[in-house]
Amino acid sequence: MAVFVWDCFLCFLPSLLLFLLCLALRWPRAGCWTRLTVRAAEPRFICKPTALAKYLLRHCGSLAKPRLAPWPRGDPHLQTLSSLLWGQHGDTIQFSRDNLLLRDGGIVAVDWAVGTGAGEEVGRKRWEGRKEYHSGGKALGYFTSTPPVLLLIPQSWGGMTPHLKALCHQAVRQGFYVVVFHPRGTAGCPLTTARLTEFGDPADLEQAVAYIHSRHPSSVLVAVSEGSGSGILLSYLGEHGSGTYLTAAAAISPVLQGQLWFETAMPPIYRWGALFHRKMQLRRYANSFRAVLDVDRALGSSSLRDFEERLFCSSAQFQQRSSRPPDWDSYWERNEPLRDADEVAVPVLCICSRDDPLLPPASTLPIPLFQSNPYFLLVLTDKGGHCGFTMEGREEMEGARTENDEVEEASWSHNVVLEYFRVAADFLKGEERDGARWGGPLGEYSQAGQRNRIGNMAPPRRRRATMTRRPRPQAPGQSRVDAEDGNFTWKRSYTR
């Protein structure tokens, strides 16, 4: 009998704890503490005071409003695990896959979101049938002719997390064409070469962006990365400068300093999960890699740093190329995400949280970059976890309201990113129309100029001697001299 009573108590214990927690949250003093917690989580907007930054502050309401959930839903580990393991819209998104053949014979996958049921048609009609207005009341002229294309870049270990699926679902419902980039050997993408994508190598993304632009040449193209997926996005923006097809970019919980991220100890549960995912990918193609890699040694790695180093800095794979393998430091000279930050020529919004359990401490963020470079903008919150930023309360979720007047649970960062793309594109459209520049100090306009949209034909700029830059491919039939002699007018006012 005693055993039966004890079993019943254990069975009902979770429900009892939940009931007591609800009572505590309804207690006036606890409610006051909760409101103070939310108020403390108001985001900081760190940037150079340019005209674009001021325009965003005026017209992007999501940046200023505190929408983050209090404890317990605001717990960083709960938000992080929720974003990585489960979500509301996991099975509602349908994708159509294109396998893109690369120059070296490799394959990457691009998945096009083909709908979420009736919501997709609602979104398409929204873009095509009437003009949209942001909180400032001005028409978003950049997005009224054809729907914009949103490129999503997952975590570096690949696959679609529930967090990314939720962003995809919300973007489709708002009328974006959504496409997801999957690197070699991830998310079921076939591996046809004995080569995986290095952390900050944007070569494959470059070809995917060119392909996506060719599919929708008249649409505005924007991109957002999730977590460690920022490595190739930031590298791509730096290497291509004003020659990119992207109009704007965003990074949610980005890895801004790759070497520091790999060398910083991660909580065991997250380290084991990421390592398990990476090792499963390698194990799937183990026989193909044995000729160029000590597979067993890589599979025996106990940290992400060991795995990355044994995978890309081993001597066996470089003996095949008759070249010397890089050491750990030289690997990061070539692959650091911000190695070409001074070459970025489109606005980039980074959303970070101080309590992110997967990233180094917020004190290591390169704050001077955001304070001096007009193209980099940082939103820093006290709460949010890693790719979490959960909202709570019906009044806090107006940004997630659908055409059927339904309120969906959404991430605050998703609302910020999608609103940022609309407002930034509208601002840049106005600048091109007025012949003005926004990158000058304190928002002062300099000489008029429009960005070149000729992709890879943009001339390479001089680099610091300590950095190693991958050569940019030239357009067919064009010599390097022709590219350097081109007349491009997108010149920055803050260059060295």
Tab-separated table of C-alpha atoms in Angstrom:
chain	number	residue	atom	x	y	z
A	1	MET	CA	0.000	0.000	0.000
A	2	ALA	CA	2.821	2.396	0.870
A	3	VAL	CA	4.461	1.680	-2.480
A	4	PHE	CA	1.198	2.460	-4.279
A	5	VAL	CA	0.836	5.798	-2.457
A	6	TRP	CA	4.443	6.704	-3.235
A	7	ASP	CA	3.945	5.904	-6.943
A	8	CYS	CA	0.819	8.088	-7.051
A	9	PHE	CA	2.695	10.931	-5.388
A	10	LEU	CA	5.505	10.732	-7.954
A	11	CYS	CA	2.965	10.595	-10.774
A	12	PHE	CA	1.219	13.773	-9.675
A	13	LEU	CA	4.353	15.625	-8.524
A	14	PRO	CA	4.975	17.432	-11.883
A	15	SER	CA	1.371	18.650	-11.980
A	16	LEU	CA	1.626	19.817	-8.362
A	17	LEU	CA	4.811	21.748	-9.067
A	18	LEU	CA	3.220	23.374	-12.108
A	19	PHE	CA	0.174	24.370	-10.031
A	20	LEU	CA	2.361	25.919	-7.325
A	21	LEU	CA	4.349	27.768	-9.959
A	22	CYS	CA	1.159	29.247	-11.444
A	23	LEU	CA	0.078	30.401	-7.981
A	24	ALA	CA	3.462	32.010	-7.410
A	25	LEU	CA	3.287	33.900	-10.677
A	26	ARG	CA	-0.176	35.207	-9.743
A	27	TRP	CA	1.104	36.482	-6.377
A	28	PRO	CA	1.314	40.320	-6.589
A	29	ARG	CA	4.888	40.504	-5.363
A	30	ALA	CA	5.945	37.798	-7.832
A	31	GLY	CA	4.070	39.593	-10.592
A	32	CYS	CA	5.924	42.804	-9.772
A	33	TRP	CA	9.238	40.896	-9.911
A	34	THR	CA	8.235	39.419	-13.264
A	35	ARG	CA	7.496	42.842	-14.735
A	36	LEU	CA	10.874	44.084	-13.517
A	37	THR	CA	12.509	41.078	-15.160
A	38	VAL	CA	10.872	41.879	-18.485
A	39	ARG	CA	11.807	45.536	-18.163
A	40	ALA	CA	15.420	44.566	-17.476
A	41	ALA	CA	15.428	42.569	-20.709
A	42	GLU	CA	14.853	45.602	-22.913
A	43	PRO	CA	17.288	45.390	-25.826
A	44	ARG	CA	20.272	47.675	-26.375
A	45	PHE	CA	20.802	48.923	-29.911
A	46	ILE	CA	24.543	49.359	-30.503
A	47	CYS	CA	25.631	50.925	-33.772
A	48	LYS	CA	27.249	53.907	-35.423
A	49	PRO	CA	24.666	56.753	-35.504
A	50	THR	CA	24.010	56.738	-39.256
A	51	ALA	CA	20.875	57.789	-41.074
A	52	LEU	CA	19.927	54.128	-41.495
A	53	ALA	CA	20.268	53.455	-37.760
A	54	LYS	CA	18.075	56.446	-36.925
A	55	TYR	CA	15.519	55.362	-39.521
A	56	LEU	CA	15.396	51.861	-38.018
A	57	LEU	CA	14.862	53.237	-34.529
A	58	ARG	CA	11.980	55.401	-35.758
A	59	HIS	CA	10.202	52.833	-37.902
A	60	CYS	CA	11.150	49.385	-36.585
A	61	GLY	CA	8.922	49.115	-33.543
A	62	SER	CA	10.115	45.620	-32.587
A	63	LEU	CA	13.550	46.985	-31.698
A	64	ALA	CA	12.238	49.141	-28.873
A	65	LYS	CA	9.461	47.058	-27.334
A	66	PRO	CA	10.284	44.571	-24.551
A	67	ARG	CA	8.721	41.314	-25.727
A	68	LEU	CA	10.790	38.679	-23.958
A	69	ALA	CA	9.212	36.110	-21.683
A	70	PRO	CA	10.043	36.084	-17.943
A	71	TRP	CA	11.171	33.040	-15.999
A	72	PRO	CA	10.431	30.119	-16.224
A	73	ARG	CA	9.762	30.312	-19.969
A	74	GLY	CA	12.563	32.847	-20.226
A	75	ASP	CA	15.157	30.478	-18.773
A	76	PRO	CA	18.095	30.464	-21.252
A	77	HIS	CA	18.488	26.674	-21.274
A	78	LEU	CA	14.757	26.084	-21.681
A	79	GLN	CA	14.625	28.540	-24.590
A	80	THR	CA	17.739	27.069	-26.199
A	81	LEU	CA	16.611	23.451	-25.948
A	82	SER	CA	13.151	24.411	-27.149
A	83	SER	CA	14.548	26.141	-30.227
A	84	LEU	CA	16.821	23.200	-31.038
A	85	LEU	CA	14.570	20.230	-30.246
A	86	TRP	CA	10.882	21.019	-30.603
A	87	GLY	CA	8.590	23.623	-32.096
A	88	GLN	CA	5.046	24.432	-33.139
A	89	HIS	CA	5.407	24.433	-36.932
A	90	GLY	CA	7.724	21.480	-37.454
A	91	ASP	CA	5.461	19.534	-39.822
A	92	THR	CA	3.515	22.349	-41.483
A	93	ILE	CA	6.218	23.570	-43.883
A	94	GLN	CA	6.569	21.805	-47.225
A	95	PHE	CA	9.789	22.056	-49.235
A	96	SER	CA	10.869	21.419	-52.799
A	97	ARG	CA	14.572	20.561	-53.100
A	98	ASP	CA	17.051	21.582	-55.789
A	99	ASN	CA	20.441	19.845	-55.738
A	100	LEU	CA	22.948	22.366	-57.072
A	101	LEU	CA	26.054	21.013	-58.840
A	102	LEU	CA	29.121	23.081	-57.918
A	103	ARG	CA	32.215	23.859	-59.961
A	104	ASP	CA	34.327	21.175	-58.277
A	105	GLY	CA	31.678	18.471	-58.695
A	106	GLY	CA	30.267	18.840	-55.199
A	107	ILE	CA	26.573	19.264	-54.422
A	108	VAL	CA	24.687	21.582	-52.089
A	109	ALA	CA	20.950	21.560	-51.538
A	110	VAL	CA	18.573	24.512	-51.654
A	111	ASP	CA	15.090	23.867	-50.278
A	112	TRP	CA	12.267	26.118	-51.448
A	113	ALA	CA	9.340	26.511	-49.068
A	114	VAL	CA	6.323	25.747	-51.226
A	115	GLY	CA	3.627	26.541	-48.691
A	116	THR	CA	2.007	26.225	-45.298
A	117	GLY	CA	-1.507	25.587	-46.551
A	118	ALA	CA	-3.821	28.549	-46.963
A	119	GLY	CA	-1.349	30.813	-45.204
A	120	GLU	CA	0.951	30.934	-48.218
A	121	GLU	CA	-1.794	32.182	-50.533
A	122	VAL	CA	-2.699	34.810	-47.962
A	123	GLY	CA	0.899	35.999	-47.899
A	124	ARG	CA	1.282	36.120	-51.679
A	125	LYS	CA	-1.913	38.146	-52.073
A	126	ARG	CA	-0.692	40.483	-49.360
A	127	TRP	CA	2.395	41.388	-51.379
A	128	GLU	CA	0.764	41.451	-54.792
A	129	GLY	CA	-2.626	42.924	-54.022
A	130	ARG	CA	-1.927	45.925	-51.817
A	131	LYS	CA	0.878	48.006	-50.343
A	132	GLU	CA	2.246	47.285	-46.895
A	133	TYR	CA	2.800	49.919	-44.221
A	134	HIS	CA	5.161	49.885	-41.272
A	135	SER	CA	4.625	51.631	-37.956
A	136	GLY	CA	5.678	54.984	-39.421
A	137	GLY	CA	2.814	54.875	-41.931
A	138	LYS	CA	4.979	54.998	-45.060
A	139	ALA	CA	4.490	52.513	-47.890
A	140	LEU	CA	7.197	49.880	-48.194
A	141	GLY	CA	7.844	50.496	-51.872
A	142	TYR	CA	10.681	48.001	-52.208
A	143	PHE	CA	8.420	45.020	-51.557
A	144	THR	CA	5.271	45.876	-53.488
A	145	SER	CA	6.026	44.681	-57.052
A	146	THR	CA	7.424	41.179	-56.472
A	147	PRO	CA	7.781	39.212	-53.221
A	148	PRO	CA	11.278	39.348	-51.697
A	149	VAL	CA	13.388	36.191	-51.373
A	150	LEU	CA	14.537	35.226	-47.877
A	151	LEU	CA	17.603	32.959	-47.748
A	152	LEU	CA	17.945	30.975	-44.507
A	153	ILE	CA	21.301	29.537	-43.413
A	154	PRO	CA	21.095	26.863	-40.672
A	155	GLN	CA	23.584	26.006	-37.941
A	156	SER	CA	26.993	24.870	-39.187
A	157	TRP	CA	26.263	21.246	-38.253
A	158	GLY	CA	23.335	21.314	-40.665
A	159	GLY	CA	19.666	20.454	-40.556
A	160	MET	CA	16.534	22.475	-39.890
A	161	THR	CA	15.935	23.275	-36.232
A	162	PRO	CA	12.406	24.058	-34.986
A	163	HIS	CA	13.604	27.655	-34.512
A	164	LEU	CA	14.454	27.963	-38.193
A	165	LYS	CA	11.235	26.227	-39.246
A	166	ALA	CA	9.236	28.722	-37.186
A	167	LEU	CA	11.009	31.618	-38.912
A	168	CYS	CA	10.345	29.980	-42.269
A	169	HIS	CA	6.666	29.554	-41.411
A	170	GLN	CA	6.285	33.177	-40.318
A	171	ALA	CA	8.133	34.518	-43.379
A	172	VAL	CA	6.020	32.488	-45.792
A	173	ARG	CA	2.837	33.729	-44.158
A	174	GLN	CA	4.096	37.289	-44.560
A	175	GLY	CA	4.683	36.761	-48.275
A	176	PHE	CA	8.400	36.048	-48.618
A	177	TYR	CA	9.761	33.474	-51.014
A	178	VAL	CA	11.787	31.347	-48.576
A	179	VAL	CA	14.766	29.184	-49.516
A	180	VAL	CA	17.077	27.230	-47.183
A	181	PHE	CA	20.752	26.608	-47.975
A	182	HIS	CA	22.193	23.228	-46.915
A	183	PRO	CA	26.001	22.736	-47.094
A	184	ARG	CA	27.620	19.586	-48.449
A	185	GLY	CA	26.733	16.371	-46.679
A	186	THR	CA	24.066	17.906	-44.406
A	187	ALA	CA	20.279	17.507	-44.276
A	188	GLY	CA	20.379	14.507	-46.605
A	189	CYS	CA	22.375	16.339	-49.274
A	190	PRO	CA	24.453	13.775	-51.235
A	191	LEU	CA	28.219	14.026	-50.831
A	192	THR	CA	29.957	13.567	-54.199
A	193	THR	CA	33.424	14.803	-53.180
A	194	ALA	CA	35.570	13.895	-50.183
A	195	ARG	CA	35.246	17.412	-48.839
A	196	LEU	CA	33.045	19.077	-46.248
A	197	THR	CA	32.505	22.814	-45.863
A	198	GLU	CA	34.974	24.610	-43.615
A	199	PHE	CA	33.444	26.810	-40.939
A	200	GLY	CA	33.962	30.167	-42.687
A	201	ASP	CA	34.351	29.101	-46.318
A	202	PRO	CA	31.710	30.959	-48.404
A	203	ALA	CA	32.617	29.456	-51.806
A	204	ASP	CA	29.593	27.147	-51.938
A	205	LEU	CA	27.222	29.802	-50.606
A	206	GLU	CA	28.441	32.184	-53.305
A	207	GLN	CA	27.330	29.800	-56.056
A	208	ALA	CA	24.019	29.134	-54.296
A	209	VAL	CA	23.289	32.874	-54.009
A	210	ALA	CA	24.005	33.334	-57.731
A	211	TYR	CA	21.622	30.471	-58.530
A	212	ILE	CA	18.853	31.831	-56.282
A	213	HIS	CA	19.220	35.268	-57.872
A	214	SER	CA	18.908	33.706	-61.335
A	215	ARG	CA	15.622	32.095	-60.265
A	216	HIS	CA	14.159	35.433	-59.056
A	217	PRO	CA	16.189	38.202	-60.707
A	218	SER	CA	13.596	40.917	-60.066
A	219	SER	CA	13.143	40.161	-56.350
A	220	VAL	CA	14.981	41.696	-53.442
A	221	LEU	CA	17.247	39.054	-51.883
A	222	VAL	CA	17.915	39.087	-48.135
A	223	ALA	CA	19.536	36.481	-45.882
A	224	VAL	CA	19.449	35.455	-42.233
A	225	SER	CA	21.701	32.956	-40.453
A	226	GLU	CA	21.019	30.893	-37.358
A	227	GLY	CA	23.732	30.492	-34.733
A	228	SER	CA	26.987	29.130	-36.149
A	229	GLY	CA	25.587	29.431	-39.677
A	230	SER	CA	26.737	33.049	-39.449
A	231	GLY	CA	30.265	31.860	-40.221
A	232	ILE	CA	29.724	31.463	-43.948
A	233	LEU	CA	27.228	34.343	-44.219
A	234	LEU	CA	29.573	36.945	-42.698
A	235	SER	CA	32.505	35.540	-44.664
A	236	TYR	CA	30.497	35.774	-47.875
A	237	LEU	CA	29.518	39.389	-47.212
A	238	GLY	CA	33.102	40.338	-46.479
A	239	GLU	CA	34.630	38.602	-49.482
A	240	HIS	CA	32.105	40.001	-51.965
A	241	GLY	CA	31.614	43.506	-50.625
A	242	SER	CA	29.378	45.578	-52.893
A	243	GLY	CA	29.348	42.781	-55.482
A	244	THR	CA	26.832	40.699	-53.537
A	245	TYR	CA	23.267	40.167	-54.711
A	246	LEU	CA	22.028	40.588	-51.124
A	247	THR	CA	20.295	43.822	-50.131
A	248	ALA	CA	20.484	43.217	-46.361
A	249	ALA	CA	21.390	40.443	-43.934
A	250	ALA	CA	20.737	39.416	-40.353
A	251	ALA	CA	22.292	36.951	-37.922
A	252	ILE	CA	20.430	35.505	-34.928
A	253	SER	CA	22.755	34.467	-32.062
A	254	PRO	CA	25.754	34.642	-34.411
A	255	VAL	CA	29.253	33.251	-33.907
A	256	LEU	CA	31.208	36.434	-34.599
A	257	GLN	CA	34.633	35.084	-33.599
A	258	GLY	CA	35.017	31.529	-34.816
A	259	GLN	CA	38.311	30.590	-33.183
A	260	LEU	CA	37.182	31.917	-29.807
A	261	TRP	CA	33.920	29.965	-30.100
A	262	PHE	CA	35.693	26.668	-30.777
A	263	GLU	CA	38.189	27.276	-27.966
A	264	THR	CA	35.575	28.258	-25.341
A	265	ALA	CA	34.191	25.415	-23.242
A	266	MET	CA	30.529	24.704	-24.004
A	267	PRO	CA	28.121	23.176	-21.447
A	268	PRO	CA	28.370	19.365	-21.755
A	269	ILE	CA	24.810	18.735	-22.952
A	270	TYR	CA	25.226	21.102	-25.897
A	271	ARG	CA	28.770	19.952	-26.676
A	272	TRP	CA	27.678	16.316	-26.755
A	273	GLY	CA	24.701	17.126	-28.950
A	274	ALA	CA	26.705	19.127	-31.498
A	275	LEU	CA	29.522	16.561	-31.551
A	276	PHE	CA	27.070	13.688	-31.986
A	277	HIS	CA	25.483	15.460	-34.954
A	278	ARG	CA	28.844	16.156	-36.611
A	279	LYS	CA	30.136	12.639	-36.006
A	280	MET	CA	26.995	11.087	-37.473
A	281	GLN	CA	27.569	13.065	-40.668
A	282	LEU	CA	31.186	11.910	-40.886
A	283	ARG	CA	30.314	8.307	-40.016
A	284	ARG	CA	27.777	8.248	-42.843
A	285	TYR	CA	30.573	8.896	-45.366
A	286	ALA	CA	33.416	7.252	-43.427
A	287	ASN	CA	34.551	4.961	-46.278
A	288	SER	CA	34.764	7.873	-48.707
A	289	PHE	CA	36.932	9.906	-46.321
A	290	ARG	CA	39.392	7.209	-45.198
A	291	ALA	CA	41.720	7.908	-48.135
A	292	VAL	CA	42.135	11.573	-47.169
A	293	LEU	CA	41.405	11.627	-43.440
A	294	ASP	CA	42.077	9.703	-40.248
A	295	VAL	CA	38.386	9.060	-39.689
A	296	ASP	CA	38.785	7.050	-36.475
A	297	ARG	CA	40.854	9.811	-34.875
A	298	ALA	CA	38.264	12.439	-35.850
A	299	LEU	CA	35.431	10.290	-34.494
A	300	GLY	CA	37.332	10.018	-31.215
A	301	SER	CA	37.288	13.794	-30.676
A	302	SER	CA	35.977	14.974	-27.319
A	303	SER	CA	35.434	18.634	-28.232
A	304	LEU	CA	34.296	20.671	-31.197
A	305	ARG	CA	37.778	22.152	-31.521
A	306	ASP	CA	39.409	18.710	-31.748
A	307	PHE	CA	36.881	17.579	-34.318
A	308	GLU	CA	37.283	20.700	-36.475
A	309	GLU	CA	41.073	20.557	-36.293
A	310	ARG	CA	41.301	16.844	-37.110
A	311	LEU	CA	38.803	17.243	-39.935
A	312	PHE	CA	40.362	20.220	-41.736
A	313	CYS	CA	43.976	20.455	-40.528
A	314	SER	CA	45.066	16.842	-41.032
A	315	SER	CA	48.075	16.007	-43.165
A	316	ALA	CA	46.495	13.139	-45.120
A	317	GLN	CA	43.972	15.219	-47.036
A	318	PHE	CA	46.562	17.832	-47.986
A	319	GLN	CA	49.048	15.236	-49.245
A	320	GLN	CA	46.498	14.581	-51.976
A	321	ARG	CA	46.801	18.250	-53.020
A	322	SER	CA	50.621	18.373	-52.628
A	323	SER	CA	50.277	21.263	-50.191
A	324	ARG	CA	51.173	21.817	-46.571
A	325	PRO	CA	48.292	21.429	-44.104
A	326	PRO	CA	47.412	24.579	-42.145
A	327	ASP	CA	47.837	24.725	-38.410
A	328	TRP	CA	45.009	25.843	-36.146
A	329	ASP	CA	45.903	29.538	-36.253
A	330	SER	CA	46.382	29.713	-40.026
A	331	TYR	CA	43.085	27.880	-40.480
A	332	TRP	CA	41.369	30.788	-38.735
A	333	GLU	CA	43.305	33.421	-40.658
A	334	ARG	CA	41.514	32.010	-43.680
A	335	ASN	CA	38.126	31.326	-42.085
A	336	GLU	CA	37.376	33.890	-39.370
A	337	PRO	CA	33.851	35.236	-40.088
A	338	LEU	CA	34.866	38.880	-39.563
A	339	ARG	CA	38.239	38.719	-41.326
A	340	ASP	CA	36.867	40.987	-44.090
A	341	ALA	CA	34.412	42.980	-41.973
A	342	ASP	CA	35.726	46.263	-43.373
A	343	GLU	CA	34.668	45.148	-46.860
A	344	VAL	CA	30.997	44.490	-46.018
A	345	ALA	CA	28.762	46.844	-48.030
A	346	VAL	CA	25.209	45.874	-46.996
A	347	PRO	CA	23.562	46.416	-43.588
A	348	VAL	CA	23.893	43.444	-41.208
A	349	LEU	CA	21.738	43.163	-38.070
A	350	CYS	CA	23.085	40.883	-35.320
A	351	ILE	CA	20.789	39.787	-32.475
A	352	CYS	CA	22.596	38.485	-29.367
A	353	SER	CA	21.684	37.636	-25.787
A	354	ARG	CA	23.860	37.994	-22.701
A	355	ASP	CA	22.658	34.657	-21.307
A	356	ASP	CA	23.386	32.628	-24.468
A	357	PRO	CA	24.722	29.252	-23.172
A	358	LEU	CA	26.299	28.232	-26.503
A	359	LEU	CA	28.394	31.339	-27.176
A	360	PRO	CA	31.337	32.949	-25.345
A	361	PRO	CA	30.467	35.611	-22.722
A	362	ALA	CA	28.902	38.816	-24.016
A	363	SER	CA	31.987	40.688	-22.770
A	364	THR	CA	33.906	39.179	-25.715
A	365	LEU	CA	31.601	40.681	-28.350
A	366	PRO	CA	33.463	42.986	-30.778
A	367	ILE	CA	31.549	46.079	-29.666
A	368	PRO	CA	33.988	48.527	-31.358
A	369	LEU	CA	33.080	46.985	-34.723
A	370	PHE	CA	29.433	47.965	-34.294
A	371	GLN	CA	30.315	51.415	-32.971
A	372	SER	CA	32.628	52.265	-35.888
A	373	ASN	CA	31.306	50.365	-38.916
A	374	PRO	CA	28.018	51.770	-40.320
A	375	TYR	CA	27.069	48.437	-41.910
A	376	PHE	CA	27.021	46.437	-38.647
A	377	LEU	CA	24.149	46.828	-36.158
A	378	LEU	CA	23.844	44.946	-32.859
A	379	VAL	CA	20.744	44.272	-30.773
A	380	LEU	CA	21.850	42.990	-27.357
A	381	THR	CA	19.342	41.655	-24.821
A	382	ASP	CA	19.753	40.392	-21.260
A	383	LYS	CA	17.530	37.353	-21.880
A	384	GLY	CA	16.884	35.105	-24.845
A	385	GLY	CA	19.157	32.079	-24.730
A	386	HIS	CA	20.557	30.775	-28.012
A	387	CYS	CA	18.133	31.400	-30.889
A	388	GLY	CA	15.310	31.570	-28.360
A	389	PHE	CA	13.960	35.070	-27.578
A	390	THR	CA	10.567	33.677	-26.583
A	391	MET	CA	7.672	36.116	-26.299
A	392	GLU	CA	4.847	35.816	-23.826
A	393	GLY	CA	1.425	37.420	-23.505
A	394	ARG	CA	-1.190	38.131	-26.145
A	395	GLU	CA	-0.436	41.844	-26.151
A	396	GLU	CA	3.252	41.076	-26.820
A	397	MET	CA	2.548	38.964	-29.921
A	398	GLU	CA	0.869	41.410	-32.259
A	399	GLY	CA	3.744	40.884	-34.703
A	400	ALA	CA	2.747	37.230	-35.029
A	401	ARG	CA	-0.907	37.964	-35.885
A	402	THR	CA	-2.124	36.264	-39.056
A	403	GLU	CA	-4.683	37.326	-41.660
A	404	ASN	CA	-7.293	35.200	-39.884
A	405	ASP	CA	-6.721	37.298	-36.743
A	406	GLU	CA	-5.032	34.390	-35.006
A	407	VAL	CA	-2.137	34.933	-32.639
A	408	GLU	CA	0.729	32.466	-32.981
A	409	GLU	CA	3.506	31.915	-30.462
A	410	ALA	CA	6.580	33.375	-32.101
A	411	SER	CA	10.139	34.392	-31.409
A	412	TRP	CA	10.797	38.079	-30.794
A	413	SER	CA	13.925	37.816	-32.950
A	414	HIS	CA	11.819	36.583	-35.887
A	415	ASN	CA	9.595	39.641	-35.692
A	416	VAL	CA	12.610	41.946	-35.433
A	417	VAL	CA	14.382	40.357	-38.422
A	418	LEU	CA	11.394	40.411	-40.763
A	419	GLU	CA	10.460	43.981	-39.813
A	420	TYR	CA	14.113	45.045	-40.164
A	421	PHE	CA	14.235	43.697	-43.719
A	422	ARG	CA	11.154	45.673	-44.718
A	423	VAL	CA	12.273	48.923	-43.114
A	424	ALA	CA	15.889	48.684	-44.322
A	425	ALA	CA	14.828	47.878	-47.881
A	426	ASP	CA	12.415	50.801	-47.866
A	427	PHE	CA	15.153	53.122	-46.604
A	428	LEU	CA	17.678	51.962	-49.202
A	429	LYS	CA	15.094	52.344	-51.952
A	430	GLY	CA	14.510	55.921	-50.865
A	431	GLU	CA	18.244	56.608	-50.808
A	432	GLU	CA	18.691	55.302	-54.342
A	433	ARG	CA	15.735	57.379	-55.491
A	434	ASP	CA	17.021	60.550	-53.810
A	435	GLY	CA	20.637	59.975	-54.828
A	436	ALA	CA	21.922	60.097	-51.257
A	437	ARG	CA	24.295	58.076	-49.106
A	438	TRP	CA	23.693	56.802	-45.590
A	439	GLY	CA	27.104	55.504	-44.538
A	440	GLY	CA	28.702	58.814	-43.531
A	441	PRO	CA	29.472	59.728	-39.939
A	442	LEU	CA	26.437	60.788	-37.912
A	443	GLY	CA	24.240	60.093	-40.918
A	444	GLU	CA	25.668	62.868	-43.098
A	445	TYR	CA	25.229	62.093	-46.771
A	446	SER	CA	28.205	61.930	-49.079
A	447	GLN	CA	28.543	61.606	-52.842
A	448	ALA	CA	25.625	59.863	-54.543
A	449	GLY	CA	26.070	56.281	-55.660
A	450	GLN	CA	24.146	53.103	-56.242
A	451	ARG	CA	25.448	49.660	-55.455
A	452	ASN	CA	26.772	47.578	-58.262
A	453	ARG	CA	24.684	44.458	-58.876
A	454	ILE	CA	27.119	42.595	-61.140
A	455	GLY	CA	27.885	39.896	-58.567
A	456	ASN	CA	31.357	38.433	-58.956
A	457	MET	CA	32.558	41.199	-61.325
A	458	ALA	CA	33.187	43.591	-58.422
A	459	PRO	CA	36.923	44.400	-58.218
A	460	PRO	CA	38.864	42.955	-55.305
A	461	ARG	CA	40.144	45.446	-52.751
A	462	ARG	CA	43.538	45.505	-51.064
A	463	ARG	CA	43.784	43.430	-47.928
A	464	ARG	CA	45.973	43.537	-44.874
A	465	ALA	CA	49.064	41.441	-45.441
A	466	THR	CA	48.397	39.193	-42.437
A	467	MET	CA	45.150	37.866	-43.891
A	468	THR	CA	44.692	35.191	-46.533
A	469	ARG	CA	41.954	35.810	-49.077
A	470	ARG	CA	40.476	33.311	-51.425
A	471	PRO	CA	40.625	34.368	-55.076
A	472	ARG	CA	37.274	35.524	-56.464
A	473	PRO	CA	36.102	33.841	-59.649
A	474	GLN	CA	35.830	36.155	-62.650
A	475	ALA	CA	32.862	36.323	-64.964
A	476	PRO	CA	33.168	34.241	-68.152
A	477	GLY	CA	35.266	36.005	-70.759
A	478	GLN	CA	36.434	38.730	-68.399
A	479	SER	CA	40.052	39.258	-67.455
A	480	ARG	CA	41.263	40.445	-64.058
A	481	VAL	CA	42.385	43.734	-65.611
A	482	ASP	CA	38.902	44.333	-67.014
A	483	ALA	CA	37.398	43.813	-63.588
A	484	GLU	CA	39.794	46.235	-61.926
A	485	ASP	CA	39.128	48.899	-64.579
A	486	GLY	CA	35.356	48.747	-64.106
A	487	ASN	CA	33.579	51.943	-63.099
A	488	PHE	CA	31.868	51.299	-59.752
A	489	THR	CA	30.414	54.144	-57.748
A	490	TRP	CA	29.534	52.446	-54.414
A	491	LYS	CA	32.369	53.962	-52.395
A	492	ARG	CA	32.397	54.011	-48.643
A	493	SER	CA	33.092	57.182	-46.716
A	494	TYR	CA	34.656	55.393	-43.756
A	495	THR	CA	37.475	53.463	-45.467
A	496	ARG	CA	40.995	53.373	-44.084
